[in-house]
C-alpha cells in the first residue's frame, strides 16, 4: 500500500516512474543488465544521459549557449562550487538571504572571500521576499546568488530579480520543473534532485557558456564547471542510476503535457491547500501571501499541544512525513510535482476532520 508522502526531500516520485524502474531493474531494454550495472562509458548509458539532457532541454526550453551538467554532492556542494568557479569574475558577490538554504549558501561562500549581503530576512522570521527596490546591489558583483524557493520556510520568488550584467545564480532545488521558466535570465541554475526530480545525491546545473573557465586555482577539478562540461558530466563515474531515474521523470513530465500542464496542476493544488488553511480556525501559514511557496506549505496549529495527535491521526490515514522542519516546528506539507491532487484533497479532508474533533 502506497502512502501519500509529504516529505520535503527525499520526496515522492511519480508512481509510473517507479513502476518502470522496477520493470527494467533486471534487464534494461534488452541489455541483460540493470542500469546500475552498466559502464558509464558504454553505448547504453550514453543513450540514457543524452536523452535525459535532451528531454530536460525540451522541458525548460533551454537556449543554446547553456550547458547541462549532472553532478554529485547534492545542492550543498554547489554552495562551494559557485564561489570557487565564479568569485574571481568580479567584485564580492551579492547574496540574498530569505531562509535556511540561502543562509547556508552565504555561509559557505564566506569561506572563500568577502561577500555582500544584498538583502536579508535573517533578522525576522523568513516569512517574505524583500522587494527588489530595497536590495543593496553592487553593479560590479561577480554574481548574485539567491534561493528561489526556500524549502524550510515555504517562501518562493514568483518573479525573477533583474540584475543587469551581473550573472544571476539561483538555487532552485525545491521547485525546478514546477512550471515554465525563462532560463535566459540566469547565469546559473542548480537543483538537488531529491525534491522534484529524482534520487538524492544528484544535482543538476544549468550554466551559461561564458561562466565556464576562470575557476580559482584552489577549486577541486571535480567542482570545476569547465572541466565537467568538457567531460560531459563524467570526469569520474557519474551518479548513473540517479540520472536514469531523473530521465524517466523528465519523460513522465513530457508525456503529461510538459511544464505548462504541471504548472496548472501545481497552482490548483496550492490554491486548495492555502485557501483551506486561510479559512480554517485551527491552522495558520506564516508567509506573506504573495510569496507563498507552491511546493512547500508550512502550517502551524493555533492550539498548543495538538501536534503529536495531528501527526498520529494523519499517519493512520496514510498521510506521512508532515512534521515541520526542526527549526520551525509545526507541520509542513510538501506538494511537489509527483504529489497527486488526490493526496492534497485527502490531507485537507483529514485537516478538516481533525479541526472538528478539536473545536
Ligand atoms: C534540500 C535543499 C538543499 C540541499 O540539498 P542536498 O542535496 O542535501 O545538498 C539546498 N537548497 C535547497 C533549496 C534545498 O531544498
Tab-separated table of C-alpha atoms and ligand atoms in Angstrom:
chain	number	residue	atom	x	y	z
A	1	UNK	CA	0.000	0.000	0.000
A	2	UNK	CA	1.473	3.378	-1.039
A	3	UNK	CA	1.000	6.316	1.307
A	4	UNK	CA	0.672	9.994	0.490
A	5	UNK	CA	4.193	11.177	1.229
A	6	UNK	CA	4.508	14.887	2.046
A	7	UNK	CA	8.254	14.757	2.743
A	8	UNK	CA	10.304	17.813	1.804
A	9	UNK	CA	13.033	15.544	0.474
A	10	UNK	CA	13.898	12.893	-0.426
A	11	UNK	CA	10.370	13.129	-1.663
A	12	UNK	CA	7.582	11.380	-3.520
A	13	UNK	CA	8.368	10.208	-7.054
A	14	UNK	CA	5.801	9.585	-9.801
A	15	UNK	CA	4.412	6.079	-9.460
A	16	UNK	CA	4.750	5.305	-13.217
A	17	UNK	CA	8.457	6.147	-12.928
A	18	UNK	CA	8.943	3.738	-10.029
A	19	UNK	CA	6.981	1.056	-11.853
A	20	UNK	CA	9.095	1.445	-14.985
A	21	UNK	CA	12.302	1.339	-12.954
A	22	UNK	CA	11.017	-1.844	-11.342
A	23	UNK	CA	10.155	-3.390	-14.699
A	24	UNK	CA	13.606	-2.513	-16.050
A	25	UNK	CA	15.524	-3.418	-12.926
A	26	UNK	CA	16.948	-6.733	-14.100
A	27	UNK	CA	17.154	-6.019	-17.801
A	28	UNK	CA	17.220	-2.527	-19.290
A	29	UNK	CA	15.915	-2.618	-22.857
A	30	UNK	CA	17.479	-5.962	-23.688
A	31	UNK	CA	20.917	-5.089	-22.301
A	32	UNK	CA	20.610	-8.076	-19.968
A	33	UNK	CA	21.601	-5.955	-17.009
A	34	UNK	CA	20.360	-3.222	-14.697
A	35	UNK	CA	21.273	0.406	-15.406
A	36	UNK	CA	23.177	0.206	-12.108
A	37	UNK	CA	25.485	-2.415	-13.584
A	38	UNK	CA	26.341	-0.607	-16.815
A	39	UNK	CA	29.569	1.095	-17.736
A	40	UNK	CA	29.077	4.842	-17.738
A	41	UNK	CA	31.243	4.894	-20.872
A	42	UNK	CA	29.110	2.338	-22.702
A	43	UNK	CA	26.640	2.931	-25.523
A	44	UNK	CA	23.560	2.189	-23.371
A	45	UNK	CA	24.324	4.651	-20.625
A	46	UNK	CA	25.459	7.167	-23.235
A	47	UNK	CA	21.953	6.989	-24.647
A	48	UNK	CA	20.371	7.366	-21.185
A	49	UNK	CA	22.277	10.522	-20.254
A	50	UNK	CA	21.907	12.057	-23.736
A	51	UNK	CA	18.133	11.526	-23.647
A	52	UNK	CA	17.908	12.911	-20.124
A	53	UNK	CA	19.705	16.064	-21.229
A	54	UNK	CA	17.655	16.408	-24.421
A	55	UNK	CA	14.383	15.951	-22.521
A	56	UNK	CA	15.383	18.483	-19.866
A	57	UNK	CA	16.291	20.947	-22.631
A	58	UNK	CA	12.880	20.405	-24.219
A	59	UNK	CA	11.018	20.774	-20.922
A	60	UNK	CA	12.737	24.009	-19.918
A	61	UNK	CA	13.329	25.266	-23.467
A	62	UNK	CA	16.977	25.760	-22.510
A	63	UNK	CA	18.586	28.127	-25.036
A	64	UNK	CA	21.743	27.256	-26.962
A	65	UNK	CA	24.705	28.632	-25.067
A	66	UNK	CA	23.871	26.824	-21.826
A	67	UNK	CA	25.442	23.595	-20.604
A	68	UNK	CA	23.515	20.983	-18.645
A	69	UNK	CA	25.609	19.163	-16.047
A	70	UNK	CA	24.612	16.121	-13.981
A	71	UNK	CA	26.858	16.326	-10.929
A	72	UNK	CA	27.145	14.873	-7.434
A	73	UNK	CA	27.301	16.133	-3.872
A	74	UNK	CA	23.742	17.450	-3.776
A	75	UNK	CA	22.810	21.097	-3.916
A	76	UNK	CA	25.002	21.771	-0.887
A	77	UNK	CA	28.263	21.115	-2.712
A	78	UNK	CA	27.227	23.809	-5.182
A	79	UNK	CA	27.313	26.266	-2.280
A	80	UNK	CA	31.120	25.790	-2.549
A	81	UNK	CA	31.389	25.221	-6.299
A	82	UNK	CA	29.705	28.524	-7.135
A	83	UNK	CA	32.149	30.825	-5.313
A	84	UNK	CA	35.111	28.639	-6.347
A	85	UNK	CA	34.131	28.967	-10.019
A	86	UNK	CA	32.677	32.451	-10.201
A	87	UNK	CA	34.112	34.656	-7.451
A	88	UNK	CA	37.117	35.788	-9.448
A	89	UNK	CA	34.982	37.206	-12.260
A	90	UNK	CA	34.255	40.495	-10.477
A	91	UNK	CA	33.812	42.163	-7.123
A	92	UNK	CA	32.442	40.493	-3.991
A	93	UNK	CA	29.317	38.521	-4.939
A	94	UNK	CA	25.872	39.631	-3.778
A	95	UNK	CA	23.866	37.167	-1.682
A	96	UNK	CA	20.194	37.443	-0.822
A	97	UNK	CA	19.061	35.567	2.280
A	98	UNK	CA	15.401	34.580	2.556
A	99	UNK	CA	15.608	31.361	4.569
A	100	UNK	CA	17.603	28.406	5.759
A	101	UNK	CA	19.104	27.393	2.407
A	102	UNK	CA	20.233	30.779	1.144
A	103	UNK	CA	21.737	31.384	4.603
A	104	UNK	CA	23.748	28.176	4.237
A	105	UNK	CA	24.898	29.167	0.751
A	106	UNK	CA	26.042	32.514	2.142
A	107	UNK	CA	27.927	30.873	4.994
A	108	UNK	CA	29.816	28.636	2.608
A	109	UNK	CA	30.666	31.468	0.183
A	110	UNK	CA	32.141	33.473	3.056
A	111	UNK	CA	34.864	30.836	3.412
A	112	UNK	CA	36.298	31.911	0.073
A	113	UNK	CA	36.273	35.689	0.229
A	114	UNK	CA	34.291	38.804	1.025
A	115	UNK	CA	30.575	38.625	0.256
A	116	UNK	CA	27.964	41.390	0.161
A	117	UNK	CA	24.624	40.601	1.760
A	118	UNK	CA	22.357	42.489	-0.641
A	119	UNK	CA	19.166	41.738	1.257
A	120	UNK	CA	18.222	39.507	4.163
A	121	UNK	CA	15.237	38.481	6.226
A	122	UNK	CA	17.522	36.811	8.770
A	123	UNK	CA	16.588	39.328	11.473
A	124	UNK	CA	12.961	38.234	11.224
A	125	UNK	CA	11.022	35.085	10.583
A	126	UNK	CA	11.983	34.474	6.924
A	127	UNK	CA	8.332	34.959	6.047
A	128	UNK	CA	8.581	37.079	2.891
A	129	UNK	CA	10.738	38.114	-0.058
A	130	UNK	CA	12.205	41.605	0.403
A	131	UNK	CA	11.279	43.894	-2.522
A	132	UNK	CA	13.984	44.352	-5.133
A	133	UNK	CA	13.935	48.137	-4.650
A	134	UNK	CA	15.452	47.624	-1.186
A	135	UNK	CA	18.303	45.330	-2.236
A	136	UNK	CA	21.773	46.832	-1.975
A	137	UNK	CA	23.057	45.603	-5.321
A	138	UNK	CA	26.625	46.042	-6.462
A	139	UNK	CA	26.806	46.523	-10.253
A	140	UNK	CA	30.373	45.146	-10.161
A	141	UNK	CA	29.471	41.982	-8.221
A	142	UNK	CA	30.846	38.731	-9.640
A	143	UNK	CA	27.312	37.292	-9.424
A	144	UNK	CA	24.134	37.448	-7.379
A	145	UNK	CA	23.003	34.324	-5.535
A	146	UNK	CA	19.520	33.672	-4.208
A	147	UNK	CA	17.286	30.714	-3.419
A	148	UNK	CA	14.111	30.923	-5.494
A	149	UNK	CA	12.166	28.534	-3.263
A	150	UNK	CA	13.036	28.214	0.410
A	151	UNK	CA	12.080	24.641	1.222
A	152	UNK	CA	12.092	25.048	5.011
A	153	UNK	CA	10.287	28.375	5.294
A	154	UNK	CA	7.947	27.954	2.331
A	155	UNK	CA	8.949	31.247	0.707
A	156	UNK	CA	9.000	31.353	-3.085
A	157	UNK	CA	10.035	34.025	-5.554
A	158	UNK	CA	7.240	34.387	-8.094
A	159	UNK	CA	9.406	36.835	-10.041
A	160	UNK	CA	12.972	36.884	-11.343
A	161	UNK	CA	15.328	39.564	-9.986
A	162	UNK	CA	16.715	41.971	-12.582
A	163	UNK	CA	20.455	42.262	-12.041
A	164	UNK	CA	21.624	43.848	-15.291
A	165	UNK	CA	25.013	42.497	-16.326
A	166	UNK	CA	25.584	40.699	-13.007
A	167	UNK	CA	25.047	36.946	-13.570
A	168	UNK	CA	22.053	35.646	-11.678
A	169	UNK	CA	22.676	32.368	-9.806
A	170	UNK	CA	19.688	30.515	-8.345
A	171	UNK	CA	19.226	27.542	-6.048
A	172	UNK	CA	16.029	26.038	-7.472
A	173	UNK	CA	16.339	22.691	-5.686
A	174	UNK	CA	12.776	22.505	-4.478
A	175	UNK	CA	10.845	23.958	-7.415
A	176	UNK	CA	12.761	23.489	-10.658
A	177	UNK	CA	10.320	21.932	-13.179
A	178	UNK	CA	7.262	23.036	-11.175
A	179	UNK	CA	6.377	25.347	-14.063
A	180	UNK	CA	7.842	27.099	-17.108
A	181	UNK	CA	10.998	29.142	-16.564
A	182	UNK	CA	12.871	31.727	-18.656
A	183	UNK	CA	16.333	30.172	-18.394
A	184	UNK	CA	17.851	33.013	-20.445
A	185	UNK	CA	17.506	35.325	-17.424
A	186	UNK	CA	20.047	33.276	-15.473
A	187	UNK	CA	23.782	32.750	-15.469
A	188	UNK	CA	23.491	29.534	-13.487
A	189	UNK	CA	20.641	27.435	-12.110
A	190	UNK	CA	21.144	24.443	-9.863
A	191	UNK	CA	18.871	21.934	-8.204
A	192	UNK	CA	19.438	18.932	-5.976
A	193	UNK	CA	17.368	16.116	-7.444
A	194	UNK	CA	15.630	14.660	-4.397
A	195	UNK	CA	12.853	17.242	-4.181
A	196	UNK	CA	11.238	17.454	-7.595
A	197	UNK	CA	13.441	15.406	-9.910
A	198	UNK	CA	14.853	12.097	-8.690
A	199	UNK	CA	17.091	10.357	-6.152
A	200	UNK	CA	19.298	12.179	-3.640
A	201	UNK	CA	22.937	12.888	-4.419
A	202	UNK	CA	22.415	14.069	-7.985
A	203	UNK	CA	22.473	17.805	-8.661
A	204	UNK	CA	21.586	19.403	-11.968
A	205	UNK	CA	23.497	22.515	-13.018
A	206	UNK	CA	22.466	24.649	-15.988
A	207	UNK	CA	25.250	27.111	-16.675
A	208	UNK	CA	25.797	29.759	-19.362
A	209	UNK	CA	28.858	29.121	-21.527
A	210	UNK	CA	30.578	32.391	-20.664
A	211	UNK	CA	30.715	31.365	-16.984
A	212	UNK	CA	32.884	28.332	-17.719
A	213	UNK	CA	36.585	28.848	-17.031
A	214	UNK	CA	38.112	31.228	-14.533
A	215	UNK	CA	37.757	28.956	-11.521
A	216	UNK	CA	40.007	29.585	-8.562
A	217	UNK	CA	43.268	27.562	-8.683
A	218	UNK	CA	42.096	26.001	-5.423
A	219	UNK	CA	38.856	24.746	-6.984
A	220	UNK	CA	38.877	20.927	-6.975
A	221	UNK	CA	38.782	19.600	-10.517
A	222	UNK	CA	35.570	17.739	-9.800
A	223	UNK	CA	33.866	21.047	-8.952
A	224	UNK	CA	35.204	22.968	-11.947
A	225	UNK	CA	32.302	23.652	-14.334
A	226	UNK	CA	34.597	23.916	-17.349
A	227	UNK	CA	36.165	20.503	-16.681
A	228	UNK	CA	32.764	18.940	-16.011
A	229	UNK	CA	31.320	20.408	-19.201
A	230	UNK	CA	34.316	19.252	-21.244
A	231	UNK	CA	33.929	15.740	-19.828
A	232	UNK	CA	30.165	15.559	-20.499
A	233	UNK	CA	29.473	15.435	-16.712
A	234	UNK	CA	31.818	12.426	-16.487
A	235	UNK	CA	35.234	13.480	-15.224
A	236	UNK	CA	34.683	10.468	-12.967
A	237	UNK	CA	31.847	7.958	-12.633
A	238	UNK	CA	28.600	9.939	-12.502
A	239	UNK	CA	25.542	9.001	-10.420
A	240	UNK	CA	24.343	6.733	-13.203
A	241	UNK	CA	21.204	5.300	-11.633
A	242	UNK	CA	20.041	8.678	-10.353
A	243	UNK	CA	20.495	10.172	-13.819
A	244	UNK	CA	18.441	7.318	-15.267
A	245	UNK	CA	15.580	7.949	-12.801
A	246	UNK	CA	15.718	11.709	-13.419
A	247	UNK	CA	15.459	10.924	-17.143
A	248	UNK	CA	12.317	8.860	-16.510
A	249	UNK	CA	10.849	11.772	-14.524
A	250	UNK	CA	11.530	14.107	-17.463
A	251	UNK	CA	9.722	11.695	-19.788
A	252	UNK	CA	6.811	11.483	-17.337
A	253	UNK	CA	6.538	15.293	-17.347
A	254	UNK	CA	6.697	15.466	-21.148
A	255	UNK	CA	4.041	12.779	-21.500
A	256	UNK	CA	1.778	14.739	-19.140
A	257	UNK	CA	1.921	17.875	-21.272
A	258	UNK	CA	5.196	19.443	-20.129
A	259	UNK	CA	5.695	22.276	-17.677
A	260	UNK	CA	2.614	24.272	-18.687
A	261	UNK	CA	0.412	21.360	-17.656
A	262	UNK	CA	2.198	20.655	-14.357
A	263	UNK	CA	2.155	24.403	-13.645
A	264	UNK	CA	-1.662	24.433	-13.741
A	265	UNK	CA	-1.886	21.401	-11.534
A	266	UNK	CA	0.567	22.877	-9.027
A	267	UNK	CA	-1.471	26.094	-8.953
A	268	UNK	CA	-4.613	24.187	-8.210
A	269	UNK	CA	-3.034	22.013	-5.501
A	270	UNK	CA	-1.516	25.021	-3.730
A	271	UNK	CA	-4.697	27.067	-4.056
A	272	UNK	CA	-6.780	24.269	-2.487
A	273	UNK	CA	-4.452	23.862	0.481
A	274	UNK	CA	-3.797	27.548	1.203
A	275	UNK	CA	-7.448	28.536	0.910
A	276	UNK	CA	-8.416	25.769	3.300
A	277	UNK	CA	-5.729	26.906	5.784
A	278	UNK	CA	-6.749	30.566	5.492
A	279	UNK	CA	-10.421	29.792	6.066
A	280	UNK	CA	-9.779	27.367	8.914
A	281	UNK	CA	-9.957	28.166	12.612
A	282	UNK	CA	-7.145	25.794	13.633
A	283	UNK	CA	-4.361	26.242	11.064
A	284	UNK	CA	-2.166	29.164	10.025
A	285	UNK	CA	0.545	29.732	7.446
A	286	UNK	CA	3.051	32.435	8.405
A	287	UNK	CA	4.235	33.507	4.928
A	288	UNK	CA	3.214	36.727	3.125
A	289	UNK	CA	0.549	35.707	0.620
A	290	UNK	CA	2.385	36.968	-2.450
A	291	UNK	CA	5.489	34.955	-1.526
A	292	UNK	CA	3.981	31.633	-0.559
A	293	UNK	CA	5.598	28.526	-1.975
A	294	UNK	CA	3.557	26.311	-4.252
A	295	UNK	CA	5.758	23.356	-3.274
A	296	UNK	CA	6.354	23.590	0.494
A	297	UNK	CA	3.484	24.607	2.737
A	298	UNK	CA	4.416	25.063	6.399
A	299	UNK	CA	1.462	25.371	8.724
A	300	UNK	CA	1.002	25.664	12.465
A	301	UNK	CA	-1.809	24.560	14.749
A	302	UNK	CA	-3.179	27.511	16.721
A	303	UNK	CA	-3.784	25.365	19.793
A	304	UNK	CA	-0.698	24.163	21.639
A	305	UNK	CA	-0.137	20.521	22.434
A	306	UNK	CA	-2.000	19.043	19.462
A	307	UNK	CA	0.926	18.436	17.106
A	308	UNK	CA	1.606	14.828	18.063
A	309	UNK	CA	-2.072	13.888	17.899
A	310	UNK	CA	-2.310	15.546	14.488
A	311	UNK	CA	0.659	13.577	13.152
A	312	UNK	CA	-0.523	10.276	14.603
A	313	UNK	CA	-4.002	10.661	13.126
A	314	UNK	CA	-2.539	11.617	9.771
A	315	UNK	CA	-0.360	8.524	9.796
A	316	UNK	CA	-3.417	6.349	10.369
A	317	UNK	CA	-4.849	7.701	7.118
A	318	UNK	CA	-1.634	7.128	5.180
A	319	UNK	CA	-0.643	10.815	5.202
A	320	UNK	CA	3.008	10.792	6.237
A	321	UNK	CA	6.110	12.957	6.752
A	322	UNK	CA	4.106	16.038	7.701
A	323	UNK	CA	6.261	17.044	10.659
A	324	UNK	CA	7.664	20.548	10.189
A	325	UNK	CA	11.368	21.253	9.919
A	326	UNK	CA	13.131	21.093	13.280
A	327	UNK	CA	13.965	24.817	13.134
A	328	UNK	CA	10.313	25.869	12.734
A	329	UNK	CA	8.219	23.200	14.390
A	330	UNK	CA	4.593	22.739	13.412
A	331	UNK	CA	3.797	20.986	10.152
A	332	UNK	CA	4.917	21.161	6.568
A	333	UNK	CA	3.232	19.613	3.559
A	334	UNK	CA	5.477	19.389	0.528
A	335	UNK	CA	3.322	19.005	-2.562
A	336	UNK	CA	5.831	18.527	-5.357
A	337	UNK	CA	5.009	17.622	-8.960
A	338	UNK	CA	4.624	13.942	-8.103
A	339	UNK	CA	2.044	14.553	-5.332
A	340	UNK	CA	-1.312	13.836	-6.937
A	341	UNK	CA	-4.168	16.249	-6.297
A	342	UNK	CA	-5.981	13.373	-4.542
A	343	UNK	CA	-3.199	13.482	-1.931
A	344	UNK	CA	-3.844	17.167	-1.296
A	345	UNK	CA	-7.586	16.525	-1.095
A	346	UNK	CA	-7.024	13.666	1.372
A	347	UNK	CA	-4.843	15.937	3.525
A	348	UNK	CA	-7.468	18.692	3.545
A	349	UNK	CA	-10.216	16.195	4.452
A	350	UNK	CA	-8.113	14.980	7.348
A	351	UNK	CA	-7.277	18.507	8.500
A	352	UNK	CA	-10.991	19.396	8.455
A	353	UNK	CA	-11.936	16.325	10.466
A	354	UNK	CA	-9.155	16.960	12.981
A	355	UNK	CA	-10.291	20.568	13.371
A	356	UNK	CA	-13.880	19.473	14.011
A	357	UNK	CA	-12.691	16.954	16.570
A	358	UNK	CA	-10.731	19.622	18.435
A	359	UNK	CA	-13.099	22.585	18.027
B	1	LIG	C1	17.368	20.291	0.002
B	1	LIG	C2	17.934	21.598	-0.417
B	1	LIG	C3	19.310	21.825	-0.461
B	1	LIG	C4	20.323	20.795	-0.025
B	1	LIG	O1	20.297	19.676	-0.799
B	1	LIG	P1	21.362	18.498	-0.512
B	1	LIG	O2	21.134	17.618	-1.683
B	1	LIG	O3	21.002	17.892	0.784
B	1	LIG	O4	22.695	19.097	-0.507
B	1	LIG	C5	19.756	23.051	-0.885
B	1	LIG	N1	18.901	24.010	-1.266
B	1	LIG	C6	17.568	23.835	-1.237
B	1	LIG	C7	16.666	24.938	-1.664
B	1	LIG	C8	17.036	22.617	-0.817
B	1	LIG	O5	15.715	22.434	-0.779
